[in-house]
Amino acid sequence: VQLQASGGGLVQAGGSLRLSCAASGFTFDDYAIGWSRQAPGKEREWISCLSLSTGRTLYANSVKGRFTISSGKAKNTVLLQMNDLTPEDTAVYYCGAVRPACGYAWDYWGQGTQVTVSS
């Protein structure tokens, strides 16, 4: 099982980034795919999930209304569009997979991608 997050970078407050999660090694549609993040000195925070079989999406209150999770056009990819970013969004973002539906923990997760938001 491999989950590869990409798309992180440095952005100014108020800006946007789009993260991508590419998955392989398992039956993609059997899982829910989503994101967690970990800021320096803080615990990992679950932020979003997409159930691939139902299309249901879930968001943490901290990102609701600013972040959107969706299936990518490329096969076995999930995107996280992040808008109106603030310095509090600075973290390493990890994508994860869980079966059979969205929850608040992951069966698998991959290496993260760094997002840094400057004020």
Tab-separated table of N, CA and C in Angstrom:
chain	number	residue	atom	x	y	z
A	1	VAL	N	0.846	-1.189	0.000
A	1	VAL	CA	0.000	0.000	0.000
A	1	VAL	C	0.879	1.235	0.000
A	2	GLN	N	0.592	2.138	-0.920
A	2	GLN	CA	1.345	3.389	-0.972
A	2	GLN	C	0.387	4.565	-1.099
A	3	LEU	N	0.659	5.587	-0.307
A	3	LEU	CA	-0.076	6.833	-0.370
A	3	LEU	C	0.950	7.947	-0.444
A	4	GLN	N	0.913	8.697	-1.515
A	4	GLN	CA	1.911	9.742	-1.730
A	4	GLN	C	1.227	11.093	-1.812
A	5	ALA	N	1.528	11.945	-0.831
A	5	ALA	CA	0.986	13.295	-0.824
A	5	ALA	C	1.947	14.236	-1.527
A	6	SER	N	1.412	15.181	-2.258
A	6	SER	CA	2.232	16.184	-2.944
A	6	SER	C	1.444	17.485	-3.057
A	7	GLY	N	2.147	18.536	-3.463
A	7	GLY	CA	1.485	19.809	-3.699
A	7	GLY	C	1.703	20.847	-2.618
A	8	GLY	N	2.426	20.507	-1.578
A	8	GLY	CA	2.690	21.468	-0.530
A	8	GLY	C	3.640	22.550	-0.990
A	9	GLY	N	3.816	23.559	-0.145
A	9	GLY	CA	4.712	24.646	-0.488
A	9	GLY	C	4.539	25.808	0.454
A	10	LEU	N	5.097	26.933	0.059
A	10	LEU	CA	5.030	28.165	0.842
A	10	LEU	C	4.028	29.109	0.183
A	11	VAL	N	3.114	29.632	0.978
A	11	VAL	CA	2.101	30.529	0.451
A	11	VAL	C	1.829	31.617	1.478
A	12	GLN	N	1.421	32.767	1.026
A	12	GLN	CA	1.083	33.849	1.937
A	12	GLN	C	-0.322	33.650	2.510
A	13	ALA	N	-0.548	34.230	3.656
A	13	ALA	CA	-1.878	34.166	4.275
A	13	ALA	C	-2.924	34.691	3.291
A	14	GLY	N	-4.040	33.990	3.237
A	14	GLY	CA	-5.098	34.327	2.297
A	14	GLY	C	-4.986	33.606	0.970
A	15	GLY	N	-3.862	32.938	0.747
A	15	GLY	CA	-3.644	32.242	-0.506
A	15	GLY	C	-4.235	30.846	-0.521
A	16	SER	N	-3.954	30.130	-1.595
A	16	SER	CA	-4.510	28.792	-1.810
A	16	SER	C	-3.426	27.815	-2.234
A	17	LEU	N	-3.666	26.555	-1.916
A	17	LEU	CA	-2.850	25.446	-2.387
A	17	LEU	C	-3.768	24.270	-2.666
A	18	ARG	N	-3.323	23.395	-3.547
A	18	ARG	CA	-4.064	22.172	-3.796
A	18	ARG	C	-3.130	20.985	-3.590
A	19	LEU	N	-3.495	20.149	-2.666
A	19	LEU	CA	-2.726	18.940	-2.390
A	19	LEU	C	-3.317	17.773	-3.158
A	20	SER	N	-2.453	16.823	-3.503
A	20	SER	CA	-2.882	15.629	-4.208
A	20	SER	C	-2.390	14.399	-3.460
A	21	CYS	N	-3.218	13.378	-3.412
A	21	CYS	CA	-2.848	12.105	-2.801
A	21	CYS	C	-2.979	11.030	-3.861
A	22	ALA	N	-1.888	10.383	-4.188
A	22	ALA	CA	-1.890	9.291	-5.160
A	22	ALA	C	-1.785	7.972	-4.412
A	23	ALA	N	-2.730	7.070	-4.667
A	23	ALA	CA	-2.795	5.812	-3.931
A	23	ALA	C	-2.540	4.633	-4.857
A	24	SER	N	-1.920	3.602	-4.322
A	24	SER	CA	-1.692	2.385	-5.086
A	24	SER	C	-1.543	1.213	-4.132
A	25	GLY	N	-1.730	0.020	-4.671
A	25	GLY	CA	-1.515	-1.182	-3.876
A	25	GLY	C	-2.745	-1.705	-3.175
A	26	PHE	N	-3.896	-1.086	-3.410
A	26	PHE	CA	-5.130	-1.594	-2.823
A	26	PHE	C	-6.294	-1.207	-3.722
A	27	THR	N	-7.455	-1.797	-3.454
A	27	THR	CA	-8.640	-1.499	-4.252
A	27	THR	C	-9.192	-0.147	-3.802
A	28	PHE	N	-8.896	0.841	-4.609
A	28	PHE	CA	-9.127	2.239	-4.228
A	28	PHE	C	-10.558	2.497	-3.791
A	29	ASP	N	-11.518	2.020	-4.568
A	29	ASP	CA	-12.915	2.351	-4.318
A	29	ASP	C	-13.481	1.679	-3.066
A	30	ASP	N	-12.740	0.745	-2.472
A	30	ASP	CA	-13.189	0.095	-1.241
A	30	ASP	C	-12.894	0.933	-0.004
A	31	TYR	N	-12.176	2.016	-0.202
A	31	TYR	CA	-11.682	2.799	0.927
A	31	TYR	C	-12.246	4.217	0.941
A	32	ALA	N	-12.122	4.832	2.078
A	32	ALA	CA	-12.278	6.272	2.201
A	32	ALA	C	-10.869	6.855	2.300
A	33	ILE	N	-10.664	7.977	1.635
A	33	ILE	CA	-9.348	8.621	1.586
A	33	ILE	C	-9.469	10.005	2.195
A	34	GLY	N	-8.473	10.414	2.925
A	34	GLY	CA	-8.570	11.742	3.512
A	34	GLY	C	-7.235	12.269	3.973
A	35	TRP	N	-7.305	13.262	4.844
A	35	TRP	CA	-6.111	14.006	5.237
A	35	TRP	C	-6.070	14.263	6.737
A	36	SER	N	-4.866	14.216	7.240
A	36	SER	CA	-4.560	14.694	8.580
A	36	SER	C	-3.385	15.646	8.453
A	37	ARG	N	-3.122	16.390	9.490
A	37	ARG	CA	-1.969	17.286	9.474
A	37	ARG	C	-1.350	17.343	10.867
A	38	GLN	N	-0.073	17.692	10.885
A	38	GLN	CA	0.632	17.810	12.152
A	38	GLN	C	1.495	19.047	12.129
A	39	ALA	N	1.169	19.967	13.006
A	39	ALA	CA	1.947	21.189	13.161
A	39	ALA	C	3.062	20.944	14.172
A	40	PRO	N	4.124	21.731	14.111
A	40	PRO	CA	5.237	21.551	15.050
A	40	PRO	C	4.769	21.631	16.495
A	41	GLY	N	5.139	20.640	17.278
A	41	GLY	CA	4.798	20.639	18.684
A	41	GLY	C	3.367	20.284	19.004
A	42	LYS	N	2.601	19.883	17.997
A	42	LYS	CA	1.187	19.556	18.216
A	42	LYS	C	0.900	18.131	17.791
A	43	GLU	N	-0.214	17.609	18.281
A	43	GLU	CA	-0.624	16.271	17.882
A	43	GLU	C	-1.179	16.297	16.457
A	44	ARG	N	-1.157	15.114	15.833
A	44	ARG	CA	-1.729	15.026	14.498
A	44	ARG	C	-3.226	15.280	14.568
A	45	GLU	N	-3.711	16.064	13.614
A	45	GLU	CA	-5.106	16.493	13.584
A	45	GLU	C	-5.786	15.932	12.332
A	46	TRP	N	-6.880	15.201	12.534
A	46	TRP	CA	-7.682	14.756	11.401
A	46	TRP	C	-8.406	15.947	10.827
A	47	ILE	N	-8.428	16.104	9.469
A	47	ILE	CA	-9.074	17.289	8.928
A	47	ILE	C	-10.140	17.002	7.864
A	48	SER	N	-10.043	15.902	7.123
A	48	SER	CA	-11.029	15.698	6.086
A	48	SER	C	-11.013	14.262	5.585
A	49	CYS	N	-12.172	13.843	5.031
A	49	CYS	CA	-12.272	12.487	4.503
A	49	CYS	C	-13.303	12.451	3.390
A	50	LEU	N	-13.054	11.608	2.386
A	50	LEU	CA	-13.955	11.389	1.266
A	50	LEU	C	-14.230	9.895	1.150
A	51	SER	N	-15.503	9.531	1.239
A	51	SER	CA	-15.872	8.144	1.008
A	51	SER	C	-16.034	7.943	-0.492
A	52	LEU	N	-15.183	7.116	-1.078
A	52	LEU	CA	-15.169	6.977	-2.528
A	52	LEU	C	-16.399	6.228	-3.044
A	53	SER	N	-17.004	5.402	-2.231
A	53	SER	CA	-18.161	4.641	-2.689
A	53	SER	C	-19.448	5.466	-2.641
A	54	THR	N	-19.531	6.412	-1.715
A	54	THR	CA	-20.767	7.183	-1.553
A	54	THR	C	-20.625	8.653	-1.926
A	55	GLY	N	-19.393	9.135	-1.986
A	55	GLY	CA	-19.166	10.556	-2.238
A	55	GLY	C	-19.309	11.427	-1.001
A	56	ARG	N	-19.591	10.810	0.128
A	56	ARG	CA	-19.760	11.589	1.362
A	56	ARG	C	-18.443	12.216	1.774
A	57	THR	N	-18.494	13.467	2.219
A	57	THR	CA	-17.309	14.180	2.678
A	57	THR	C	-17.497	14.633	4.122
A	58	LEU	N	-16.415	14.658	4.848
A	58	LEU	CA	-16.401	15.128	6.223
A	58	LEU	C	-15.249	16.107	6.395
A	59	TYR	N	-15.455	17.089	7.266
A	59	TYR	CA	-14.427	18.079	7.519
A	59	TYR	C	-14.347	18.390	9.010
A	60	ALA	N	-13.131	18.687	9.462
A	60	ALA	CA	-12.979	19.219	10.804
A	60	ALA	C	-13.479	20.658	10.822
A	61	ASN	N	-13.937	21.096	11.975
A	61	ASN	CA	-14.447	22.471	12.080
A	61	ASN	C	-13.374	23.498	11.720
A	62	SER	N	-12.119	23.155	11.968
A	62	SER	CA	-11.027	24.101	11.728
A	62	SER	C	-10.828	24.410	10.249
A	63	VAL	N	-11.328	23.548	9.356
A	63	VAL	CA	-11.117	23.769	7.924
A	63	VAL	C	-12.421	23.872	7.141
A	64	LYS	N	-13.536	23.606	7.787
A	64	LYS	CA	-14.823	23.602	7.099
A	64	LYS	C	-15.096	24.971	6.469
A	65	GLY	N	-15.503	24.942	5.212
A	65	GLY	CA	-15.774	26.175	4.487
A	65	GLY	C	-14.571	26.743	3.758
A	66	ARG	N	-13.380	26.240	4.075
A	66	ARG	CA	-12.162	26.724	3.406
A	66	ARG	C	-11.498	25.623	2.578
A	67	PHE	N	-11.607	24.398	3.025
A	67	PHE	CA	-10.981	23.263	2.348
A	67	PHE	C	-12.060	22.432	1.668
A	68	THR	N	-11.710	21.858	0.498
A	68	THR	CA	-12.623	20.978	-0.222
A	68	THR	C	-11.872	19.736	-0.665
A	69	ILE	N	-12.426	18.579	-0.326
A	69	ILE	CA	-11.831	17.309	-0.730
A	69	ILE	C	-12.628	16.756	-1.903
A	70	SER	N	-11.918	16.155	-2.869
A	70	SER	CA	-12.604	15.635	-4.041
A	70	SER	C	-11.752	14.561	-4.707
A	71	SER	N	-12.383	13.802	-5.594
A	71	SER	CA	-11.637	12.840	-6.393
A	71	SER	C	-10.919	13.578	-7.508
A	72	GLY	N	-9.692	13.172	-7.775
A	72	GLY	CA	-8.944	13.785	-8.847
A	72	GLY	C	-9.294	13.174	-10.189
A	73	LYS	N	-8.923	13.862	-11.264
A	73	LYS	CA	-9.156	13.338	-12.610
A	73	LYS	C	-8.243	12.151	-12.892
A	74	ALA	N	-7.040	12.197	-12.340
A	74	ALA	CA	-6.126	11.071	-12.514
A	74	ALA	C	-6.630	9.895	-11.704
A	75	LYS	N	-6.376	8.713	-12.175
A	75	LYS	CA	-6.856	7.523	-11.500
A	75	LYS	C	-6.255	7.412	-10.103
A	76	ASN	N	-7.098	7.020	-9.161
A	76	ASN	CA	-6.661	6.759	-7.783
A	76	ASN	C	-5.991	7.964	-7.125
A	77	THR	N	-6.565	9.134	-7.353
A	77	THR	CA	-6.063	10.320	-6.671
A	77	THR	C	-7.210	11.045	-5.963
A	78	VAL	N	-6.864	11.684	-4.884
A	78	VAL	CA	-7.790	12.525	-4.133
A	78	VAL	C	-7.114	13.870	-3.928
A	79	LEU	N	-7.878	14.929	-4.089
A	79	LEU	CA	-7.358	16.284	-3.985
A	79	LEU	C	-7.876	16.966	-2.729
A	80	LEU	N	-7.092	17.904	-2.224
A	80	LEU	CA	-7.541	18.766	-1.137
A	80	LEU	C	-7.264	20.204	-1.559
A	81	GLN	N	-8.309	20.907	-1.925
A	81	GLN	CA	-8.191	22.316	-2.272
A	81	GLN	C	-8.268	23.129	-0.987
A	82	MET	N	-7.250	23.926	-0.735
A	82	MET	CA	-7.175	24.706	0.498
A	82	MET	C	-7.183	26.189	0.149
A	83	ASN	N	-8.199	26.878	0.584
A	83	ASN	CA	-8.345	28.305	0.313
A	83	ASN	C	-8.299	29.096	1.601
A	84	ASP	N	-8.045	30.392	1.455
A	84	ASP	CA	-8.037	31.304	2.606
A	84	ASP	C	-7.132	30.769	3.716
A	85	LEU	N	-5.937	30.405	3.337
A	85	LEU	CA	-5.005	29.808	4.292
A	85	LEU	C	-4.523	30.828	5.312
A	86	THR	N	-4.286	30.349	6.519
A	86	THR	CA	-3.766	31.173	7.607
A	86	THR	C	-2.491	30.523	8.155
A	87	PRO	N	-1.685	31.275	8.895
A	87	PRO	CA	-0.476	30.667	9.487
A	87	PRO	C	-0.791	29.453	10.356
A	88	GLU	N	-1.995	29.382	10.904
A	88	GLU	CA	-2.376	28.237	11.739
A	88	GLU	C	-2.544	26.956	10.897
A	89	ASP	N	-2.588	27.088	9.598
A	89	ASP	CA	-2.664	25.922	8.720
A	89	ASP	C	-1.290	25.338	8.416
A	90	THR	N	-0.231	25.992	8.869
A	90	THR	CA	1.115	25.484	8.652
A	90	THR	C	1.284	24.137	9.340
A	91	ALA	N	1.667	23.133	8.573
A	91	ALA	CA	1.784	21.771	9.099
A	91	ALA	C	2.306	20.859	7.997
A	92	VAL	N	2.653	19.649	8.396
A	92	VAL	CA	2.879	18.585	7.425
A	92	VAL	C	1.541	17.887	7.214
A	93	TYR	N	1.144	17.773	5.972
A	93	TYR	CA	-0.153	17.189	5.623
A	93	TYR	C	0.067	15.763	5.119
A	94	TYR	N	-0.695	14.839	5.688
A	94	TYR	CA	-0.595	13.425	5.342
A	94	TYR	C	-1.927	12.950	4.763
A	95	CYS	N	-1.865	12.112	3.739
A	95	CYS	CA	-3.096	11.486	3.290
A	95	CYS	C	-3.169	10.074	3.858
A	96	GLY	N	-4.386	9.638	4.123
A	96	GLY	CA	-4.612	8.337	4.722
A	96	GLY	C	-5.755	7.613	4.051
A	97	ALA	N	-5.837	6.315	4.313
A	97	ALA	CA	-6.903	5.485	3.759
A	97	ALA	C	-7.489	4.629	4.870
A	98	VAL	N	-8.796	4.465	4.866
A	98	VAL	CA	-9.478	3.654	5.874
A	98	VAL	C	-10.635	2.929	5.191
A	99	ARG	N	-10.895	1.732	5.683
A	99	ARG	CA	-11.996	0.937	5.127
A	99	ARG	C	-12.929	0.556	6.236
A	100	PRO	N	-14.267	0.531	6.044
A	100	PRO	CA	-14.922	0.746	4.760
A	100	PRO	C	-15.433	2.169	4.544
A	101	ALA	N	-15.373	3.001	5.595
A	101	ALA	CA	-15.966	4.329	5.477
A	101	ALA	C	-15.148	5.327	6.279
A	102	CYS	N	-15.469	6.596	6.112
A	102	CYS	CA	-14.748	7.655	6.822
A	102	CYS	C	-14.852	7.473	8.325
A	103	GLY	N	-13.733	7.677	8.963
A	103	GLY	CA	-13.680	7.705	10.413
A	103	GLY	C	-12.665	8.742	10.804
A	104	TYR	N	-12.140	8.614	12.004
A	104	TYR	CA	-11.181	9.595	12.489
A	104	TYR	C	-9.805	8.979	12.698
A	105	ALA	N	-9.600	7.818	12.122
A	105	ALA	CA	-8.287	7.173	12.142
A	105	ALA	C	-8.083	6.535	10.776
A	106	TRP	N	-6.859	6.180	10.483
A	106	TRP	CA	-6.523	5.637	9.166
A	106	TRP	C	-5.935	4.242	9.305
A	107	ASP	N	-6.254	3.390	8.335
A	107	ASP	CA	-5.601	2.090	8.254
A	107	ASP	C	-4.199	2.242	7.671
A	108	TYR	N	-4.058	3.148	6.743
A	108	TYR	CA	-2.775	3.400	6.091
A	108	TYR	C	-2.574	4.903	5.940
A	109	TRP	N	-1.334	5.312	5.972
A	109	TRP	CA	-1.007	6.695	5.633
A	109	TRP	C	0.396	6.732	5.074
A	110	GLY	N	0.690	7.799	4.335
A	110	GLY	CA	1.977	7.888	3.666
A	110	GLY	C	2.799	9.048	4.183
A	111	GLN	N	3.878	9.309	3.476
A	111	GLN	CA	4.722	10.449	3.811
A	111	GLN	C	3.970	11.735	3.523
A	112	GLY	N	4.232	12.733	4.285
A	112	GLY	CA	3.490	13.967	4.177
A	112	GLY	C	4.123	14.969	3.237
A	113	THR	N	3.418	16.077	3.083
A	113	THR	CA	3.909	17.205	2.309
A	113	THR	C	3.791	18.460	3.164
A	114	GLN	N	4.830	19.279	3.153
A	114	GLN	CA	4.878	20.446	4.033
A	114	GLN	C	4.099	21.608	3.431
A	115	VAL	N	3.253	22.201	4.247
A	115	VAL	CA	2.541	23.423	3.890
A	115	VAL	C	2.954	24.501	4.885
A	116	THR	N	3.458	25.605	4.368
A	116	THR	CA	3.868	26.717	5.210
A	116	THR	C	3.141	27.969	4.756
A	117	VAL	N	2.442	28.592	5.696
A	117	VAL	CA	1.682	29.799	5.389
A	117	VAL	C	2.323	30.961	6.145
A	118	SER	N	2.789	31.947	5.403
A	118	SER	CA	3.436	33.105	6.012
A	118	SER	C	2.416	34.217	6.246
A	119	SER	N	2.679	34.979	7.289
A	119	SER	CA	1.740	36.062	7.633
A	119	SER	C	2.117	37.355	6.932
